[in-house]
Short mmCIF file of N, CA, C and O and ligand atoms in Angstrom, two decimals:
data_model
loop_
_atom_site.label_atom_id
_atom_site.label_comp_id
_atom_site.label_asym_id
_atom_site.label_seq_id
_atom_site.Cartn_x
_atom_site.Cartn_y
_atom_site.Cartn_z
N MET A 58 3.84 12.14 -14.15
CA MET A 58 3.83 10.72 -13.63
C MET A 58 4.85 9.98 -14.15
O MET A 58 5.12 10.04 -15.48
N VAL A 59 5.64 9.44 -13.45
CA VAL A 59 6.86 8.44 -13.53
C VAL A 59 6.27 7.36 -13.64
O VAL A 59 5.89 6.64 -12.64
N ALA A 60 6.20 6.49 -15.05
CA ALA A 60 5.84 5.10 -14.85
C ALA A 60 6.63 4.00 -15.30
O ALA A 60 7.77 4.67 -16.00
N LYS A 61 6.73 2.87 -14.94
CA LYS A 61 7.49 1.49 -15.47
C LYS A 61 7.03 0.72 -16.40
O LYS A 61 5.58 0.17 -15.75
N SER A 62 7.21 0.54 -17.24
CA SER A 62 6.07 -0.15 -18.31
C SER A 62 6.16 -1.66 -17.77
O SER A 62 4.92 -2.34 -18.15
N ASP A 63 6.92 -2.24 -16.85
CA ASP A 63 6.53 -3.85 -16.41
C ASP A 63 6.15 -3.82 -15.04
O ASP A 63 6.40 -4.80 -14.62
N CYS A 64 5.72 -2.71 -14.73
CA CYS A 64 5.33 -2.82 -13.16
C CYS A 64 3.59 -2.86 -13.00
O CYS A 64 2.63 -2.23 -13.76
N ILE A 65 3.22 -4.06 -12.39
CA ILE A 65 1.87 -4.22 -12.20
C ILE A 65 1.13 -2.88 -11.45
O ILE A 65 0.10 -2.66 -12.00
N PHE A 66 1.64 -2.36 -10.52
CA PHE A 66 1.04 -1.23 -10.01
C PHE A 66 0.86 -0.04 -10.84
O PHE A 66 -0.13 0.71 -10.58
N CYS A 67 1.99 0.38 -11.68
CA CYS A 67 2.02 1.35 -12.62
C CYS A 67 0.98 1.15 -13.54
O CYS A 67 0.21 2.11 -14.08
N LYS A 68 0.67 0.04 -14.05
CA LYS A 68 -0.56 -0.57 -14.78
C LYS A 68 -1.88 -0.41 -14.06
O LYS A 68 -2.61 0.50 -14.88
N ILE A 69 -1.79 -0.59 -13.03
CA ILE A 69 -3.16 -0.26 -11.91
C ILE A 69 -3.53 1.39 -11.94
O ILE A 69 -4.31 1.77 -12.26
N VAL A 70 -2.26 2.08 -11.85
CA VAL A 70 -2.41 3.44 -12.02
C VAL A 70 -2.92 3.88 -13.17
O VAL A 70 -4.11 4.80 -13.38
N ALA A 71 -2.52 3.28 -14.26
CA ALA A 71 -2.79 3.73 -15.59
C ALA A 71 -4.03 3.33 -15.95
O ALA A 71 -4.71 3.81 -16.87
N GLY A 72 -4.77 2.36 -15.35
CA GLY A 72 -6.09 1.83 -15.65
C GLY A 72 -6.18 0.85 -16.59
O GLY A 72 -7.09 0.08 -17.28
N ALA A 73 -4.57 0.16 -17.00
CA ALA A 73 -4.65 -0.88 -17.86
C ALA A 73 -4.83 -2.20 -17.15
O ALA A 73 -5.18 -3.29 -17.77
N ILE A 74 -4.72 -2.31 -15.75
CA ILE A 74 -5.33 -3.39 -14.90
C ILE A 74 -6.27 -2.86 -14.23
O ILE A 74 -5.91 -1.95 -13.68
N PRO A 75 -7.35 -3.69 -14.08
CA PRO A 75 -8.45 -3.03 -13.28
C PRO A 75 -8.30 -3.12 -11.55
O PRO A 75 -7.59 -4.04 -11.28
N SER A 76 -8.94 -2.42 -10.80
CA SER A 76 -8.66 -2.29 -9.44
C SER A 76 -9.87 -1.99 -8.83
O SER A 76 -10.61 -1.18 -9.32
N ARG A 77 -10.17 -2.33 -7.67
CA ARG A 77 -11.22 -1.61 -6.84
C ARG A 77 -10.45 -0.46 -5.81
O ARG A 77 -10.02 -0.76 -5.02
N LYS A 78 -10.77 0.45 -6.64
CA LYS A 78 -10.48 1.93 -5.81
C LYS A 78 -10.99 2.06 -4.31
O LYS A 78 -12.42 1.94 -4.20
N VAL A 79 -10.07 2.59 -3.47
CA VAL A 79 -10.48 3.18 -2.09
C VAL A 79 -10.44 4.99 -2.36
O VAL A 79 -11.44 5.71 -1.64
N TYR A 80 -9.53 5.25 -2.72
CA TYR A 80 -9.37 6.76 -2.93
C TYR A 80 -8.01 7.17 -4.24
O TYR A 80 -7.35 6.34 -4.40
N GLU A 81 -8.38 8.13 -4.73
CA GLU A 81 -7.41 8.62 -5.91
C GLU A 81 -7.63 9.95 -5.59
O GLU A 81 -8.50 10.94 -5.49
N ASP A 82 -6.11 10.71 -5.80
CA ASP A 82 -5.81 11.85 -6.21
C ASP A 82 -4.61 12.23 -7.26
O ASP A 82 -4.51 11.03 -7.78
N ASP A 83 -4.20 13.23 -7.42
CA ASP A 83 -3.24 13.45 -8.37
C ASP A 83 -1.99 12.56 -8.28
O ASP A 83 -1.27 12.55 -9.17
N ASP A 84 -1.52 12.51 -6.80
CA ASP A 84 -0.28 11.65 -6.42
C ASP A 84 -0.57 10.57 -6.04
O ASP A 84 0.55 9.89 -6.00
N MET A 85 -1.63 10.16 -5.68
CA MET A 85 -1.62 8.79 -4.87
C MET A 85 -2.97 7.96 -5.23
O MET A 85 -3.93 8.48 -5.69
N LEU A 86 -3.00 6.60 -5.22
CA LEU A 86 -4.08 5.72 -5.34
C LEU A 86 -4.19 4.71 -4.02
O LEU A 86 -3.11 4.27 -3.75
N ALA A 87 -5.33 4.61 -3.62
CA ALA A 87 -5.49 3.34 -2.54
C ALA A 87 -6.50 2.43 -3.50
O ALA A 87 -7.43 2.87 -3.69
N PHE A 88 -6.30 1.42 -3.37
CA PHE A 88 -6.98 0.05 -3.72
C PHE A 88 -6.75 -1.12 -3.03
O PHE A 88 -6.08 -1.50 -2.35
N HIS A 89 -8.21 -1.78 -3.11
CA HIS A 89 -8.10 -3.22 -2.45
C HIS A 89 -6.96 -4.16 -3.03
O HIS A 89 -6.79 -4.43 -4.01
N ASP A 90 -6.49 -4.89 -2.06
CA ASP A 90 -5.60 -6.16 -2.14
C ASP A 90 -6.62 -7.08 -2.79
O ASP A 90 -7.84 -7.69 -2.49
N ILE A 91 -5.73 -7.74 -3.72
CA ILE A 91 -6.41 -8.83 -4.95
C ILE A 91 -6.57 -10.02 -3.76
O ILE A 91 -7.66 -10.98 -4.23
N ASN A 92 -5.73 -10.11 -2.94
CA ASN A 92 -5.60 -11.50 -2.10
C ASN A 92 -5.84 -10.84 -0.85
O ASN A 92 -4.59 -11.06 0.00
N PRO A 93 -6.88 -10.37 -0.33
CA PRO A 93 -7.17 -9.94 1.19
C PRO A 93 -6.53 -10.66 2.20
O PRO A 93 -7.34 -11.97 2.00
N LEU A 94 -6.10 -10.27 3.13
CA LEU A 94 -5.45 -10.91 4.29
C LEU A 94 -6.51 -10.87 5.24
O LEU A 94 -6.16 -11.59 6.43
N ALA A 95 -7.55 -9.91 5.12
CA ALA A 95 -8.33 -9.61 6.38
C ALA A 95 -9.52 -8.66 5.77
O ALA A 95 -9.41 -8.36 4.73
N PRO A 96 -10.39 -8.79 6.55
CA PRO A 96 -11.77 -8.08 6.16
C PRO A 96 -11.43 -6.70 5.46
O PRO A 96 -12.11 -6.39 4.40
N VAL A 97 -10.55 -5.84 6.22
CA VAL A 97 -10.12 -4.50 5.57
C VAL A 97 -8.68 -4.87 5.28
O VAL A 97 -7.68 -5.10 5.91
N HIS A 98 -8.44 -4.68 3.54
CA HIS A 98 -7.07 -5.02 3.31
C HIS A 98 -6.68 -4.37 1.96
O HIS A 98 -7.29 -4.61 1.23
N PHE A 99 -6.25 -3.06 1.93
CA PHE A 99 -5.96 -2.19 1.05
C PHE A 99 -4.82 -1.47 0.97
O PHE A 99 -3.98 -1.55 2.05
N MET A 100 -4.41 -1.24 -0.21
CA MET A 100 -2.84 -0.73 -0.31
C MET A 100 -2.97 0.59 -0.88
O MET A 100 -3.56 1.20 -1.59
N MET A 101 -1.90 1.46 -0.25
CA MET A 101 -2.00 3.11 -0.74
C MET A 101 -0.49 3.01 -1.62
O MET A 101 0.61 2.57 -1.14
N ILE A 102 -0.70 3.63 -2.54
CA ILE A 102 0.69 3.74 -3.19
C ILE A 102 0.74 5.22 -3.87
O ILE A 102 -0.38 5.87 -4.20
N LEU A 103 2.15 5.53 -4.27
CA LEU A 103 2.33 6.78 -5.02
C LEU A 103 1.93 6.41 -6.34
O LEU A 103 2.27 5.18 -6.95
N LYS A 104 1.48 7.57 -7.43
CA LYS A 104 1.37 7.28 -8.77
C LYS A 104 2.50 6.96 -9.30
O LYS A 104 2.82 6.52 -10.56
N ASP A 105 3.82 8.00 -8.83
CA ASP A 105 5.04 7.72 -9.44
C ASP A 105 5.55 6.20 -9.37
O ASP A 105 5.46 5.81 -8.06
N HIS A 106 6.34 5.78 -10.13
CA HIS A 106 6.99 4.45 -9.77
C HIS A 106 8.09 4.85 -8.80
O HIS A 106 9.38 5.63 -9.13
N VAL A 107 8.21 4.12 -7.61
CA VAL A 107 9.38 4.12 -6.75
C VAL A 107 9.26 2.62 -6.53
O VAL A 107 8.39 2.11 -5.91
N ASP A 108 10.63 2.26 -6.58
CA ASP A 108 10.64 0.74 -6.02
C ASP A 108 10.22 0.17 -4.84
O ASP A 108 9.65 -0.65 -4.59
N SER A 109 10.66 1.13 -3.86
CA SER A 109 10.65 0.55 -2.54
C SER A 109 11.01 1.80 -1.60
O SER A 109 11.59 2.50 -1.64
N LEU A 110 10.53 1.48 -0.14
CA LEU A 110 11.14 2.29 0.80
C LEU A 110 12.73 2.58 0.74
O LEU A 110 12.90 3.69 1.46
N ALA A 111 13.38 1.51 0.65
CA ALA A 111 14.75 1.60 0.56
C ALA A 111 15.60 2.52 -0.46
O ALA A 111 16.45 3.01 -0.16
N THR A 112 14.81 2.71 -1.28
CA THR A 112 15.15 3.72 -2.84
C THR A 112 14.08 5.15 -2.58
O THR A 112 14.65 6.01 -3.74
N VAL A 113 13.46 5.25 -1.94
CA VAL A 113 12.41 6.24 -1.92
C VAL A 113 13.71 7.76 -1.51
O VAL A 113 14.79 7.64 -0.56
N THR A 114 13.15 8.88 -2.23
CA THR A 114 14.19 10.10 -1.84
C THR A 114 13.22 11.07 -1.24
O THR A 114 12.04 11.00 -1.37
N ASP A 115 13.90 12.26 -0.94
CA ASP A 115 13.41 13.50 -0.68
C ASP A 115 12.24 14.12 -1.14
O ASP A 115 11.14 14.54 -1.20
N ALA A 116 12.24 13.80 -2.48
CA ALA A 116 11.35 14.06 -3.70
C ALA A 116 9.78 13.73 -3.38
O ALA A 116 9.18 14.33 -3.79
N HIS A 117 9.81 12.62 -2.79
CA HIS A 117 8.37 12.15 -2.59
C HIS A 117 8.18 12.16 -0.87
O HIS A 117 6.99 11.74 -0.62
N ALA A 118 8.82 13.08 -0.20
CA ALA A 118 8.48 12.92 1.12
C ALA A 118 7.10 13.68 1.29
O ALA A 118 6.36 13.19 2.11
N ALA A 119 6.98 14.41 0.47
CA ALA A 119 5.62 15.55 0.78
C ALA A 119 4.34 14.29 0.62
O ALA A 119 3.50 14.31 1.25
N VAL A 120 4.52 13.55 -0.64
CA VAL A 120 3.42 12.92 -0.78
C VAL A 120 3.23 11.51 0.18
O VAL A 120 2.05 11.12 0.58
N LEU A 121 4.42 11.13 0.44
CA LEU A 121 4.35 10.23 1.41
C LEU A 121 4.19 10.58 2.89
O LEU A 121 2.94 9.70 3.66
N GLY A 122 4.13 11.57 3.12
CA GLY A 122 3.33 12.28 4.38
C GLY A 122 1.88 12.44 4.30
O GLY A 122 1.20 12.09 5.01
N ARG A 123 1.58 13.11 2.89
CA ARG A 123 -0.16 12.96 2.71
C ARG A 123 -0.69 11.59 2.89
O ARG A 123 -1.69 11.51 3.28
N MET A 124 0.08 10.50 2.42
CA MET A 124 -0.35 9.24 2.23
C MET A 124 -0.66 8.89 3.87
O MET A 124 -1.63 8.02 4.14
N MET A 125 0.31 9.22 4.90
CA MET A 125 0.26 8.76 6.38
C MET A 125 -0.81 9.42 6.82
O MET A 125 -1.59 9.04 7.40
N ALA A 126 -1.01 10.78 6.30
CA ALA A 126 -1.96 11.61 7.05
C ALA A 126 -3.65 11.16 6.69
O ALA A 126 -4.65 11.46 7.16
N LYS A 127 -3.75 10.41 5.37
CA LYS A 127 -4.97 9.98 4.90
C LYS A 127 -5.11 8.57 5.73
O LYS A 127 -6.42 8.30 5.38
N ALA A 128 -4.43 7.74 5.73
CA ALA A 128 -4.48 6.28 6.10
C ALA A 128 -5.68 6.15 7.15
O ALA A 128 -6.64 4.99 6.82
N GLY A 129 -5.81 6.95 8.12
CA GLY A 129 -6.47 6.60 9.30
C GLY A 129 -7.83 7.09 8.77
O GLY A 129 -8.74 6.14 8.97
N ARG A 130 -8.38 7.92 7.85
CA ARG A 130 -9.51 8.35 7.53
C ARG A 130 -10.23 7.09 6.54
O ARG A 130 -11.25 6.68 6.63
N LEU A 131 -8.77 6.77 5.71
CA LEU A 131 -9.57 5.96 4.74
C LEU A 131 -9.67 4.59 5.34
O LEU A 131 -10.71 3.56 4.88
N ALA A 132 -8.93 3.97 6.36
CA ALA A 132 -9.29 2.76 6.96
C ALA A 132 -10.50 2.83 7.75
O ALA A 132 -11.33 1.68 7.68
N ARG A 133 -10.84 3.79 8.17
CA ARG A 133 -12.33 4.04 9.20
C ARG A 133 -13.39 4.02 8.26
O ARG A 133 -14.54 3.24 8.24
N GLU A 134 -13.26 4.59 6.99
CA GLU A 134 -14.25 4.45 5.97
C GLU A 134 -14.35 3.02 5.35
O GLU A 134 -15.75 2.59 4.92
N GLN A 135 -13.35 2.60 5.37
CA GLN A 135 -13.35 0.85 5.13
C GLN A 135 -13.81 0.00 5.99
O GLN A 135 -13.94 -1.21 5.87
N GLY A 136 -14.05 0.52 7.27
CA GLY A 136 -14.41 -0.44 8.17
C GLY A 136 -13.59 -0.80 9.42
O GLY A 136 -14.15 -1.28 10.44
N ALA A 137 -12.48 -0.45 9.55
CA ALA A 137 -11.35 -0.55 10.47
C ALA A 137 -11.48 0.52 11.47
O ALA A 137 -10.91 1.74 11.51
N THR A 138 -12.49 0.46 12.24
CA THR A 138 -12.81 1.68 12.99
C THR A 138 -12.25 1.55 14.59
O THR A 138 -12.28 2.59 15.32
N ASP A 139 -11.58 0.58 14.86
CA ASP A 139 -10.91 0.09 16.10
C ASP A 139 -9.29 0.01 15.92
O ASP A 139 -8.74 -0.75 16.86
N GLY A 140 -8.55 0.51 14.87
CA GLY A 140 -7.28 0.33 14.45
C GLY A 140 -7.24 -0.42 13.47
O GLY A 140 -8.00 -1.26 12.84
N PHE A 141 -5.78 -0.57 13.14
CA PHE A 141 -5.45 -1.29 11.86
C PHE A 141 -3.93 -1.35 11.86
O PHE A 141 -3.18 -0.76 12.94
N ARG A 142 -3.22 -2.05 11.07
CA ARG A 142 -1.77 -1.98 10.71
C ARG A 142 -1.34 -1.79 9.38
O ARG A 142 -1.74 -1.94 8.46
N THR A 143 -0.36 -0.89 9.66
CA THR A 143 0.36 -0.40 8.18
C THR A 143 1.65 -1.16 8.00
O THR A 143 2.31 -1.47 8.78
N ILE A 144 1.89 -1.83 6.88
CA ILE A 144 3.09 -2.68 6.48
C ILE A 144 3.63 -2.21 5.33
O ILE A 144 2.75 -2.02 4.11
N VAL A 145 4.74 -1.87 5.34
CA VAL A 145 5.60 -1.75 4.18
C VAL A 145 6.56 -2.69 3.99
O VAL A 145 7.85 -2.41 4.53
N ASN A 146 6.35 -3.87 3.17
CA ASN A 146 7.52 -4.85 2.87
C ASN A 146 8.35 -4.29 1.95
O ASN A 146 8.35 -3.67 1.24
N THR A 147 9.87 -4.25 2.31
CA THR A 147 11.00 -3.75 1.53
C THR A 147 12.08 -4.74 1.48
O THR A 147 12.61 -5.26 2.36
N GLY A 148 12.32 -5.07 0.23
CA GLY A 148 13.28 -5.55 -0.35
C GLY A 148 13.20 -6.95 -0.01
O GLY A 148 12.19 -7.54 0.21
N ARG A 149 14.25 -7.75 0.04
CA ARG A 149 14.11 -9.36 0.01
C ARG A 149 13.94 -9.32 1.31
O ARG A 149 13.28 -10.48 1.60
N ILE A 150 14.85 -9.40 2.13
CA ILE A 150 14.43 -9.31 3.73
C ILE A 150 13.23 -8.74 4.29
O ILE A 150 12.40 -9.80 4.82
N GLY A 151 12.69 -7.87 3.44
CA GLY A 151 10.87 -7.71 3.82
C GLY A 151 10.15 -8.08 3.01
O GLY A 151 9.13 -8.08 3.49
N ARG A 152 10.61 -9.22 2.34
CA ARG A 152 9.66 -10.35 1.58
C ARG A 152 8.65 -9.24 0.63
O ARG A 152 7.50 -9.80 0.64
N GLN A 153 9.31 -8.21 -0.25
CA GLN A 153 8.34 -7.38 -0.72
C GLN A 153 8.26 -8.07 -2.28
O GLN A 153 9.25 -8.93 -2.87
N ASP A 154 6.97 -8.45 -2.81
CA ASP A 154 6.82 -9.03 -3.84
C ASP A 154 6.49 -8.15 -4.75
O ASP A 154 7.00 -8.38 -6.46
N VAL A 155 6.04 -6.95 -4.84
CA VAL A 155 5.78 -6.28 -6.14
C VAL A 155 6.60 -4.80 -5.45
O VAL A 155 6.38 -4.30 -4.60
N TYR A 156 7.53 -4.67 -6.62
CA TYR A 156 8.28 -3.52 -6.41
C TYR A 156 7.89 -2.17 -6.99
O TYR A 156 8.45 -1.66 -7.88
N HIS A 157 6.95 -1.97 -6.48
CA HIS A 157 6.32 -0.55 -6.42
C HIS A 157 6.14 0.07 -5.16
O HIS A 157 4.92 -0.95 -4.48
N LEU A 158 6.58 1.00 -4.63
CA LEU A 158 6.23 1.03 -2.95
C LEU A 158 4.95 1.09 -2.80
O LEU A 158 4.15 1.84 -3.64
N HIS A 159 4.52 0.40 -1.56
CA HIS A 159 3.11 0.22 -1.27
C HIS A 159 2.86 0.18 0.34
O HIS A 159 3.71 -0.37 0.88
N ILE A 160 1.79 0.79 0.67
CA ILE A 160 1.66 0.71 2.32
C ILE A 160 0.47 -0.17 2.07
O ILE A 160 -0.95 0.15 1.90
N HIS A 161 0.47 -1.59 3.11
CA HIS A 161 -0.75 -2.16 2.96
C HIS A 161 -1.49 -1.63 4.55
O HIS A 161 -0.75 -1.17 5.57
N ILE A 162 -2.50 -1.57 4.19
CA ILE A 162 -3.58 -1.10 5.33
C ILE A 162 -4.29 -2.40 5.63
O ILE A 162 -5.18 -2.78 4.95
N ILE A 163 -4.31 -2.92 6.96
CA ILE A 163 -4.87 -4.03 7.32
C ILE A 163 -5.49 -4.01 8.69
O ILE A 163 -4.95 -3.87 9.80
N GLY A 164 -6.98 -4.16 8.58
CA GLY A 164 -7.75 -4.00 9.73
C GLY A 164 -8.29 -5.30 10.17
O GLY A 164 -9.12 -5.80 9.59
N GLY A 165 -7.60 -6.11 11.07
CA GLY A 165 -7.97 -7.38 11.47
C GLY A 165 -7.14 -8.63 11.09
O GLY A 165 -6.27 -8.02 10.34
N PRO A 166 -6.94 -9.75 11.63
CA PRO A 166 -8.22 -10.29 12.74
C PRO A 166 -8.10 -9.32 13.67
O PRO A 166 -7.09 -8.94 14.24
N ASP A 167 -9.19 -9.79 14.41
CA ASP A 167 -9.28 -8.97 16.01
C ASP A 167 -8.91 -10.07 17.07
O ASP A 167 -10.02 -11.06 17.43
N PRO A 168 -7.66 -9.84 17.90
CA PRO A 168 -6.85 -8.84 17.51
C PRO A 168 -5.63 -9.78 16.27
O PRO A 168 -5.45 -11.06 16.23
N LEU A 169 -4.95 -8.48 15.78
CA LEU A 169 -3.98 -8.96 14.82
C LEU A 169 -2.91 -9.41 15.93
O LEU A 169 -2.72 -9.50 17.11
N PRO A 170 -1.99 -10.62 15.22
CA PRO A 170 -0.83 -11.32 15.93
C PRO A 170 0.05 -10.08 16.51
O PRO A 170 0.22 -9.01 15.60
N ARG A 171 0.93 -10.39 17.48
CA ARG A 171 2.23 -9.34 17.39
C ARG A 171 2.66 -9.28 16.31
O ARG A 171 2.73 -10.14 15.39
N MET A 172 3.60 -8.28 16.02
CA MET A 172 4.45 -7.94 14.60
C MET A 172 5.19 -9.16 14.36
O MET A 172 5.10 -9.50 13.23
N ILE A 173 6.35 -9.59 15.19
CA ILE A 173 7.12 -10.60 14.91
C ILE A 173 6.77 -11.77 15.94
O ILE A 173 7.25 -11.19 16.94
N ALA A 174 6.68 -12.90 15.64
CA ALA A 174 6.60 -13.91 16.44
C ALA A 174 8.03 -14.09 17.16
O ALA A 174 9.06 -14.07 16.49
N LYS A 175 8.01 -14.20 18.94
CA LYS A 175 9.26 -14.53 19.51
C LYS A 175 9.28 -16.06 19.74
O LYS A 175 8.30 -16.32 19.75
N ASP A 176 10.42 -16.47 19.59
CA ASP A 176 10.69 -17.71 20.04
C ASP A 176 10.30 -18.12 21.40
O ASP A 176 10.69 -17.19 22.29
P1 5GP B 487 4.09 -7.20 -1.10
O1 5GP B 487 4.27 -8.76 -0.78
O2 5GP B 487 4.92 -6.67 -2.48
O3 5GP B 487 4.16 -6.22 0.25
O4 5GP B 487 2.71 -7.12 -1.40
C1 5GP B 487 2.22 -7.42 -2.72
C2 5GP B 487 0.42 -7.27 -2.46
O5 5GP B 487 -0.20 -6.94 -3.94
C3 5GP B 487 -0.04 -8.74 -2.33
O6 5GP B 487 -0.58 -8.61 -1.16
C4 5GP B 487 -0.51 -9.16 -3.34
O7 5GP B 487 -1.89 -9.78 -2.88
C5 5GP B 487 -1.16 -7.64 -4.08
N1 5GP B 487 -1.20 -7.74 -5.45
C6 5GP B 487 -0.49 -8.32 -6.34
N2 5GP B 487 -1.15 -8.35 -7.61
C7 5GP B 487 -2.08 -7.46 -7.64
C8 5GP B 487 -2.98 -6.79 -8.41
O8 5GP B 487 -2.80 -7.37 -9.28
N3 5GP B 487 -4.03 -6.21 -8.03
C9 5GP B 487 -4.35 -6.13 -6.60
N4 5GP B 487 -5.41 -5.55 -6.34
N5 5GP B 487 -3.51 -6.40 -5.92
C10 5GP B 487 -2.43 -7.02 -6.14
ZN1 ZN B 488 5.36 1.11 -11.00
#
């Protein structure tokens, strides 16, 4: 496991910062967002430290695929039975706050607003 000492999500992976876990295996962790924006709001992360989707490489392609393949089942188990939104905020333009790649799974409100507001 590749960790970065000053990264909040690496500390969550290591158990140094507590989290409400949704799912865990050798390569990935899913846990509830500390500041949920919806009744269902959790994040899926790689256990390896990768800054963002902008810097991910082929080395993590398989685990990223497995994360996407798990998202629907985890979302349903958390109560998002009629759909959800996945968001990967990336870099400055993407308004990423925590620089450890994460996939938000957001179920609700019903209906979610359109992706980007149009003037
Ligand atoms: P970003 O803006 O980078 O896409 O999202 C970062 C998310 O991490 C935010 O939704 C924020 O609420 C969440 N977050 C930040 N610190 C912690 C923490 O210590 N624990 C948990 N569970 N979530 C956190
Ligand atoms: Zn990290």
